Coordinates of C-alpha atoms in Angstrom, one line a residue:
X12 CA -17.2 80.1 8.9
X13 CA -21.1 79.8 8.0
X14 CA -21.2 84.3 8.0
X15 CA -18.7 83.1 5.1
X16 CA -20.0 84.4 1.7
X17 CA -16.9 83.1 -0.3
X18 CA -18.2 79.4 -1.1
X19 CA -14.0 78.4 -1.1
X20 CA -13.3 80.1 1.6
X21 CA -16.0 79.4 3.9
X22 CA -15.8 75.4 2.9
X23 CA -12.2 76.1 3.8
X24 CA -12.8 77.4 7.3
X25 CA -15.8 75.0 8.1
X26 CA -12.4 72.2 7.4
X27 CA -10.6 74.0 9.5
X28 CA -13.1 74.2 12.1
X29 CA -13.6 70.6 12.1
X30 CA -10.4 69.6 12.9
X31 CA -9.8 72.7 15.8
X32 CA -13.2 70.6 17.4
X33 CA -11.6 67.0 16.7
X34 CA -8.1 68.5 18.5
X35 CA -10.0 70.2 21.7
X36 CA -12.5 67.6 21.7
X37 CA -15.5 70.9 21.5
X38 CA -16.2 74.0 19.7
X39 CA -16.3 77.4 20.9
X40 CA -20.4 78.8 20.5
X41 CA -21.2 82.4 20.5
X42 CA -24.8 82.6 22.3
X43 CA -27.2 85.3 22.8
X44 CA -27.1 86.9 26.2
X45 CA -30.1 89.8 26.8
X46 CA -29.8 92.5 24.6
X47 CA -29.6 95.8 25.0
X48 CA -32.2 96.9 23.0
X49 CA -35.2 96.5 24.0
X50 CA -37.4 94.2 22.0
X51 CA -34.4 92.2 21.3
X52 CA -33.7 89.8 23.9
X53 CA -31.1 86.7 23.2
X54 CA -30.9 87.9 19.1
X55 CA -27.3 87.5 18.6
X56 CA -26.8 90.6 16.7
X57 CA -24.0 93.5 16.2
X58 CA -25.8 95.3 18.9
X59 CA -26.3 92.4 21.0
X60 CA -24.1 91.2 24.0
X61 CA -22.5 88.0 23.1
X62 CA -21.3 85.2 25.3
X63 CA -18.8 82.6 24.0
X64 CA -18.6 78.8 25.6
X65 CA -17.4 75.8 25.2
X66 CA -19.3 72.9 24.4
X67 CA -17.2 69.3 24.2
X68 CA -18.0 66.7 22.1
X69 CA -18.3 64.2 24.6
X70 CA -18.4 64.7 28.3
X71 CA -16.9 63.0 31.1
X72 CA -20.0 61.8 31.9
X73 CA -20.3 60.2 28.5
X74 CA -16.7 59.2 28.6
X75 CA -17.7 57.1 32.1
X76 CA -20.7 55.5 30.4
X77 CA -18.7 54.1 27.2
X78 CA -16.3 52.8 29.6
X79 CA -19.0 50.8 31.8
X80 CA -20.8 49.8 29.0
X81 CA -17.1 48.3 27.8
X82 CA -16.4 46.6 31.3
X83 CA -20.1 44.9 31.9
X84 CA -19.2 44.0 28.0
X85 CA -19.7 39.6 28.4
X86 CA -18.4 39.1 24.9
X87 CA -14.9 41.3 25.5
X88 CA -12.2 39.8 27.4
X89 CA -10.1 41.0 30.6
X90 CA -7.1 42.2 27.2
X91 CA -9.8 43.5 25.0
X92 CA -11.5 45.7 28.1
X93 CA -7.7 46.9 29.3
X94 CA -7.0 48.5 26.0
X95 CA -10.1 49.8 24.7
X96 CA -10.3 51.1 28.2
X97 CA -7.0 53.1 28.1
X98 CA -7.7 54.4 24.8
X99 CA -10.9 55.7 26.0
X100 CA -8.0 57.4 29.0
X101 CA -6.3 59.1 26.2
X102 CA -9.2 60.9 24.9
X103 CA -11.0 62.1 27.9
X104 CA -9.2 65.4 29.0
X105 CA -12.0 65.9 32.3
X106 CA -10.8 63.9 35.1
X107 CA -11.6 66.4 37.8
X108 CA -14.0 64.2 39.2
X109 CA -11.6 61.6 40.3
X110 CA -10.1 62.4 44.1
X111 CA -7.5 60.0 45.9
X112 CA -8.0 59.7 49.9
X113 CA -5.1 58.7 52.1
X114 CA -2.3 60.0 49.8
X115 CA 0.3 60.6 52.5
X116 CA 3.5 61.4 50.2
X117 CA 2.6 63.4 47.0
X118 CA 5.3 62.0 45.0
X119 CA 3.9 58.5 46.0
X120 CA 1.8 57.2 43.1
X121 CA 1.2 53.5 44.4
X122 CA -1.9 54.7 46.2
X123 CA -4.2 52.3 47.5
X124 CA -6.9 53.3 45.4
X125 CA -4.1 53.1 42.1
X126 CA -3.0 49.0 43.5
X127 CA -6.4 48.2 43.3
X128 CA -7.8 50.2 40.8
X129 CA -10.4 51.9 42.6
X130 CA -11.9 54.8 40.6
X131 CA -13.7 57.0 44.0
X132 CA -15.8 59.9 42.4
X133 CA -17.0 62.9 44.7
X134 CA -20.9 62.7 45.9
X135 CA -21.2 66.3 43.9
X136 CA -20.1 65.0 40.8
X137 CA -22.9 66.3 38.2
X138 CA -21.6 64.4 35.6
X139 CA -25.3 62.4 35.3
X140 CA -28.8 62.8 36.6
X141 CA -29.9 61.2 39.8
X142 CA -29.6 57.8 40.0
X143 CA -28.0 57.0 36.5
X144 CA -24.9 58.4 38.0
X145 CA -25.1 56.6 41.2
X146 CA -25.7 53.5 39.2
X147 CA -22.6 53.7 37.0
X148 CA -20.4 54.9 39.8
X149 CA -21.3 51.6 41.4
X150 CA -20.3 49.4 38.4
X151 CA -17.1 50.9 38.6
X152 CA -16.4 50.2 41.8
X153 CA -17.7 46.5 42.0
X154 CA -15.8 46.2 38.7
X155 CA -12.7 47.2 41.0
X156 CA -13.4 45.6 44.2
X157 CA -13.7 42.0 42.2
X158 CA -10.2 42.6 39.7
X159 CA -8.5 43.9 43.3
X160 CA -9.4 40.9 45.0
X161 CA -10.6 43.2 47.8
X162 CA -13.9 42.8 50.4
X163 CA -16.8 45.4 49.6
X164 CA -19.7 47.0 52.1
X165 CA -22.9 47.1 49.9
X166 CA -26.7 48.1 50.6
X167 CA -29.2 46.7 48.2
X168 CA -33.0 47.7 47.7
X169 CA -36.1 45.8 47.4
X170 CA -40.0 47.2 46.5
X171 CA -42.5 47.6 49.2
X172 CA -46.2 48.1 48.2
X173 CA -46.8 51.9 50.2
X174 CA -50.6 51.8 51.1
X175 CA -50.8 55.5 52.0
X176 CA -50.3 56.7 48.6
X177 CA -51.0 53.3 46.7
X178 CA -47.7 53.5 44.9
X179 CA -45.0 51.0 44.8
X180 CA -41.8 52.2 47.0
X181 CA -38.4 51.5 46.6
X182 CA -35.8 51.7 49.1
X183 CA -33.0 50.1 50.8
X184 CA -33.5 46.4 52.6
X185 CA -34.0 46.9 56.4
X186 CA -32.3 44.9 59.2
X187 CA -33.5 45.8 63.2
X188 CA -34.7 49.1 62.1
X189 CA -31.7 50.1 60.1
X190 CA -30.8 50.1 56.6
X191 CA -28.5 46.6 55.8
X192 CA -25.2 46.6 54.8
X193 CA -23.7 43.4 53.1
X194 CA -19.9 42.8 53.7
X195 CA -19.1 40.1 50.7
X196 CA -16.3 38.6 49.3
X197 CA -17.4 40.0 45.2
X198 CA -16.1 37.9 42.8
X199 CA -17.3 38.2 39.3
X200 CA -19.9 40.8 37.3
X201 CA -22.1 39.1 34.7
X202 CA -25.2 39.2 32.3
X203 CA -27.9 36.7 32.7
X204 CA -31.3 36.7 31.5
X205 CA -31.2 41.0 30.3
X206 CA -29.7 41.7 34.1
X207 CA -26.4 42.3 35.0
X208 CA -25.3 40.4 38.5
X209 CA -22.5 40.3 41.3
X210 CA -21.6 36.9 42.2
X211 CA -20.2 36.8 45.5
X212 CA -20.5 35.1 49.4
X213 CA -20.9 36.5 52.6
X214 CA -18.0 37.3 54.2
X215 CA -17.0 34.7 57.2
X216 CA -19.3 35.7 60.3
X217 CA -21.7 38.0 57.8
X218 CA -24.1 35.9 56.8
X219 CA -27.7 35.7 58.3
X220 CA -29.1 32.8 59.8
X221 CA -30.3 31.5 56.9
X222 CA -27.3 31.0 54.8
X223 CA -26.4 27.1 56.2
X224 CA -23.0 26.3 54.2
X225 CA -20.3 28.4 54.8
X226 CA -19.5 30.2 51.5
X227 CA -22.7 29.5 49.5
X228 CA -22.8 31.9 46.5
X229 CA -25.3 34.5 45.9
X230 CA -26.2 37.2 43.4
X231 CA -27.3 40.2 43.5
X232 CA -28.8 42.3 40.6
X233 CA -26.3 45.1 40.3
X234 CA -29.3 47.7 39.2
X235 CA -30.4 47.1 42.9
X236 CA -27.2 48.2 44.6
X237 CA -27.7 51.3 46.3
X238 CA -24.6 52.1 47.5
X239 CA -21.0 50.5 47.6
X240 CA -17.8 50.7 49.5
X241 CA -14.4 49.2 50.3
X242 CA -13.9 49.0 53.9
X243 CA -10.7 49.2 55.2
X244 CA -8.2 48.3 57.8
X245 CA -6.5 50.9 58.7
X246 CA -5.2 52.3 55.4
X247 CA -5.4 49.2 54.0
X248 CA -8.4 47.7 52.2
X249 CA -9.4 44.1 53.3
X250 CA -8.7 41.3 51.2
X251 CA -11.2 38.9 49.6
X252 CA -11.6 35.4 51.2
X253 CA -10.2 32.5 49.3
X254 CA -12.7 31.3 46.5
X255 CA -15.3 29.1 48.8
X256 CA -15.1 25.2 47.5
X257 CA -18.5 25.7 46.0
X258 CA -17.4 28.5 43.4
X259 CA -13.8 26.6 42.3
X260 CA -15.1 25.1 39.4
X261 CA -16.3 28.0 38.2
X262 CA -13.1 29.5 37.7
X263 CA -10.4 28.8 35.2
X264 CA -6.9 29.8 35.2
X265 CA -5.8 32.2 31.9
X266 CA -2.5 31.9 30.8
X267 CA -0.6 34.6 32.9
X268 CA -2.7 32.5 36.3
X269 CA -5.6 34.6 36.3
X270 CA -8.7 33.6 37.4
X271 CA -11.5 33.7 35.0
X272 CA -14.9 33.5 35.3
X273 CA -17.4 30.1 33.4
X274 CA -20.3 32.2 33.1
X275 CA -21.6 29.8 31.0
X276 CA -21.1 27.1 32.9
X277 CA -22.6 28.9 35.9
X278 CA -25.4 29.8 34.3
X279 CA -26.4 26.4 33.1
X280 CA -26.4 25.1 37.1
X281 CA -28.4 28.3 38.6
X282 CA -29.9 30.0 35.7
X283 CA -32.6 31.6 37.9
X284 CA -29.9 32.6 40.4
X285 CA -31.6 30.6 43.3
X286 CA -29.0 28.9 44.6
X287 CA -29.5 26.5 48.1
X288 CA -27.2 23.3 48.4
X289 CA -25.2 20.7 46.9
X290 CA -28.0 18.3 47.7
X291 CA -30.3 20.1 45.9
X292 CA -28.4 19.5 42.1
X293 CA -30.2 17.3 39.9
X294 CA -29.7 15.7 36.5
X295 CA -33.3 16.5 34.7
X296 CA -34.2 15.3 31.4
X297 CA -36.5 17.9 29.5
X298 CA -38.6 17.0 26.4
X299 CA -39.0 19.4 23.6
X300 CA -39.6 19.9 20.1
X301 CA -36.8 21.5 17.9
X302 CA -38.4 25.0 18.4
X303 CA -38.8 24.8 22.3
X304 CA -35.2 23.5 22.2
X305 CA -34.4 27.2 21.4
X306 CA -35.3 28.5 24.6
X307 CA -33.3 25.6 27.1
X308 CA -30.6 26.6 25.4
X309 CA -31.1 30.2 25.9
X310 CA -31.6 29.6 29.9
X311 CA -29.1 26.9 30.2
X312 CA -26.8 26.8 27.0
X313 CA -25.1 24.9 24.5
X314 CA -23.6 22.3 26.9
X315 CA -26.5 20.1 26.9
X316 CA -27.2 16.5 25.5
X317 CA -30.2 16.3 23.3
X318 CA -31.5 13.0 22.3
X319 CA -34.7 11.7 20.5
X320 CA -37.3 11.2 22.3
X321 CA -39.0 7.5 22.5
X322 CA -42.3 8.4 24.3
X323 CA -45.3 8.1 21.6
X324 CA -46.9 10.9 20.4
X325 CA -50.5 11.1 18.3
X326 CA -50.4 12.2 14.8
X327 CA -52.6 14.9 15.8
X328 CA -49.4 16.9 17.5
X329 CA -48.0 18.6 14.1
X330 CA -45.6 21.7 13.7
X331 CA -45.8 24.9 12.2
X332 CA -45.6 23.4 8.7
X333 CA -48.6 21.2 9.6
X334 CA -46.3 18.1 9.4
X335 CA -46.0 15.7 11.7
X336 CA -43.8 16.6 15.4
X337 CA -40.9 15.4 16.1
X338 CA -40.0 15.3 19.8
X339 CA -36.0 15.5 21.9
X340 CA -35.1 15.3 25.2
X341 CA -32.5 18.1 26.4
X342 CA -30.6 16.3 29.0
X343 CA -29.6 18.9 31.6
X344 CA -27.1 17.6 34.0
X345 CA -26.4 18.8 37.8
X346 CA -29.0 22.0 37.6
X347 CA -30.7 23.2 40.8
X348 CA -33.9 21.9 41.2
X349 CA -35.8 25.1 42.1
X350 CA -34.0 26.8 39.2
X351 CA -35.4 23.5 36.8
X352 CA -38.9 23.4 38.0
X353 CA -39.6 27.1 37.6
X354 CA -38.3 27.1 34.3
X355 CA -40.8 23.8 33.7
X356 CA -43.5 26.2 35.1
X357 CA -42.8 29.3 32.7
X358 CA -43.2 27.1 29.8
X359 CA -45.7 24.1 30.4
X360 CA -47.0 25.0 26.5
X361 CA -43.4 23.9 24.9
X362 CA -41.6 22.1 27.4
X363 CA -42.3 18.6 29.5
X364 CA -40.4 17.3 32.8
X365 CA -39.7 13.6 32.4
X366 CA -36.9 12.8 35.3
X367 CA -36.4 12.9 37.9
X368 CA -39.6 12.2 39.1
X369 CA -39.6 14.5 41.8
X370 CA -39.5 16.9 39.1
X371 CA -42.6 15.9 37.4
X372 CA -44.4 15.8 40.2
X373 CA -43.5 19.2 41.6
X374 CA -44.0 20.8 38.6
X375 CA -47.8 18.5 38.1
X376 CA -48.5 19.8 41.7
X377 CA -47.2 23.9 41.2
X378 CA -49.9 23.7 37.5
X379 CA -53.0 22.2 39.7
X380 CA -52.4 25.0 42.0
X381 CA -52.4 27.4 39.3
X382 CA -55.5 25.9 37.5
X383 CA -57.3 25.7 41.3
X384 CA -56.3 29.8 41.7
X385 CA -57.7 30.5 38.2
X386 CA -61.1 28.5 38.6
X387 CA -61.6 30.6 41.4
X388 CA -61.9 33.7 39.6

């Protein structure tokens, strides 16, 4: 349409054009190939050799990274992810990067991979650059592994300092000379703090030393996953554990018995994601001013009790408008204490530890420390 020099007709075409690229999801591009004159090379030109391809509007690989963005999505819900997700089925036309394993009968749909909705891409798949497509083809299957209720084989990576080159390397965590594998029981994906986690426990007889209670949770930052997979027994993939008693009450039942996740509430007990015993809750009282109040309730949410606070204060301690302060307590109920006393740390400026008093006095003792450190300098 644009070597058109009718103004109606080639508007007409360049219409016409648009909808042939809505209805094939691409256009057809003529490009240069060499020329056969010399002089002339890639000109596309009457005496040129011309080359035709087609270029789609959006990719599978694009395709793939709407559809994670749409599952790690915290403000969607299980419904709204289900059918933005199949409409996102309808208009992707590439799916020759999905494979099925273990399909005995072809006429047999109910694969395993179909039951639990397991999406396995091939490890040639080209559809993103190095480790962007690694990293998305893991979302989809922890995504899977936690709706399927199944067990999951993981390896996750940690930074090592490398003295040789003086650069910071990245690779998998090591266990006796080998690279680990985590079996875990994954139950729920979630944002926290700008990261994206997997909640999850060790699978019974999994867990290292370390790990005293029997079903303790722990997260994992999913951009640290290096690889994923579903084991299996036999053909089957194993089951996920029972929910462990420490995660029940972060789960509610939706309407058709589903379980779904309190992020919020979760977050407000472990907002660092340290996570060590039930002995180890406490109920911590938290003075602020009404601008510092903004970030507890970023770290630990809305579900706090704020109060005013008695304790006296000079008339030397003014705002932002140069008027006199006004002081709250945030009262912050059943939060781990390591999780509470780092967060006192980050924010000695704004924020001050009243109760318990253990908490005061680890956070007093952690500042000295600091100040002792930065006296030495």
């Amino acid at each position: 349409w644009s070597e058109e020099e009718n103004p109606d007709i080639r508007n007409e075409k360049r219409r016409l054009s648009s909808v042939l690229e809505n209805i094939f999801g691409g256009k057809i591009e003529v490009t240069g190939a060499a020329s056969s004159v010399p002089g002339k090379a890639g000109n596309v030109n009457s005496r040129a050799q011309k080359r035709y391809r087609f270029n789609p509007a959006m990719k599978d690989s694009d395709m793939r990274m709407i559809r994670t963005s749409i599952l790690s999505n915290q403000f969607l819900s299980e419904d709204e992810k289900n059918k933005i997700s199949s409409k996102l089925r309808i208009l992707n036309m590439l799916e020759e990067n999905q494979i099925e394993e273990n399909v005995e009968d072809e006429n047999d749909t109910d694969t395993e991979e179909e039951r639990y909705g397991i999406e396995i891409f091939s490890d040639e798949d080209p559809g993103f650059p190095g480790e962007d497509n690694r990293y998305l083809r893991n979302i989809h299957m922890l995504d899977a592994a936690v709706k399927g209720g199944i067990q999951i084989e993981m390896t996750y990576g940690t930074y090592d300092y490398d003295a040789d080159n003086g650069s910071i390397d990245y690779h998998g965590r090591m266990e006796g000379g080998r690279e680990k594998w985590y079996r875990l029981n994954p139950y729920a994906l979630f944002w926290s703090g700008g990261y994206y986690y997997l909640l999850a426990t060790y699978v019974s007889g999994f867990a290292p030393p370390y790990i005293k209670e029997e079903g303790t949770p722990i997260n994992f930052r999913t951009d640290r996953v290096i690889d994923v997979k579903a084991p299996r027994n036999g053909q089957d993939y194993v089951e996920r554990e029972n929910t462990s008693v420490r995660l029940i009450e972060f789960f509610k039942t939706g309407k058709n018995g589903e379980q779904i996740f309190d992020q919020q509430l979760y977050c407000s007990r472990f907002p660092k994601m340290r996570i060590s015993s039930h002995e180890n809750l406490v109920d911590a009282q938290i003075e602020c001013t009404p601008w510092s109040l903004q970030i507890i309730v970023d770290t630990f949410g809305n579900m706090i009790k704020v109060t005013d606070s008695k304790r006296k204060h000079g008339e030397d301690e003014l705002d932002y408008n140069r008027r006199p302060q006004k002081f709250l307590v945030a009262h912050i109920n059943k939060v781990e204490f390591e999780n509470i006393r780092d967060f006192c740390i980050m924010h000695p400026e704004y924020l001050t530890p009243i109760q318990p008093q253990r908490l005061v006095s680890e956070v007093t003792k952690k500042l000295k420390q600091a100040v002792e450190r930065l006296e030495k300098i």
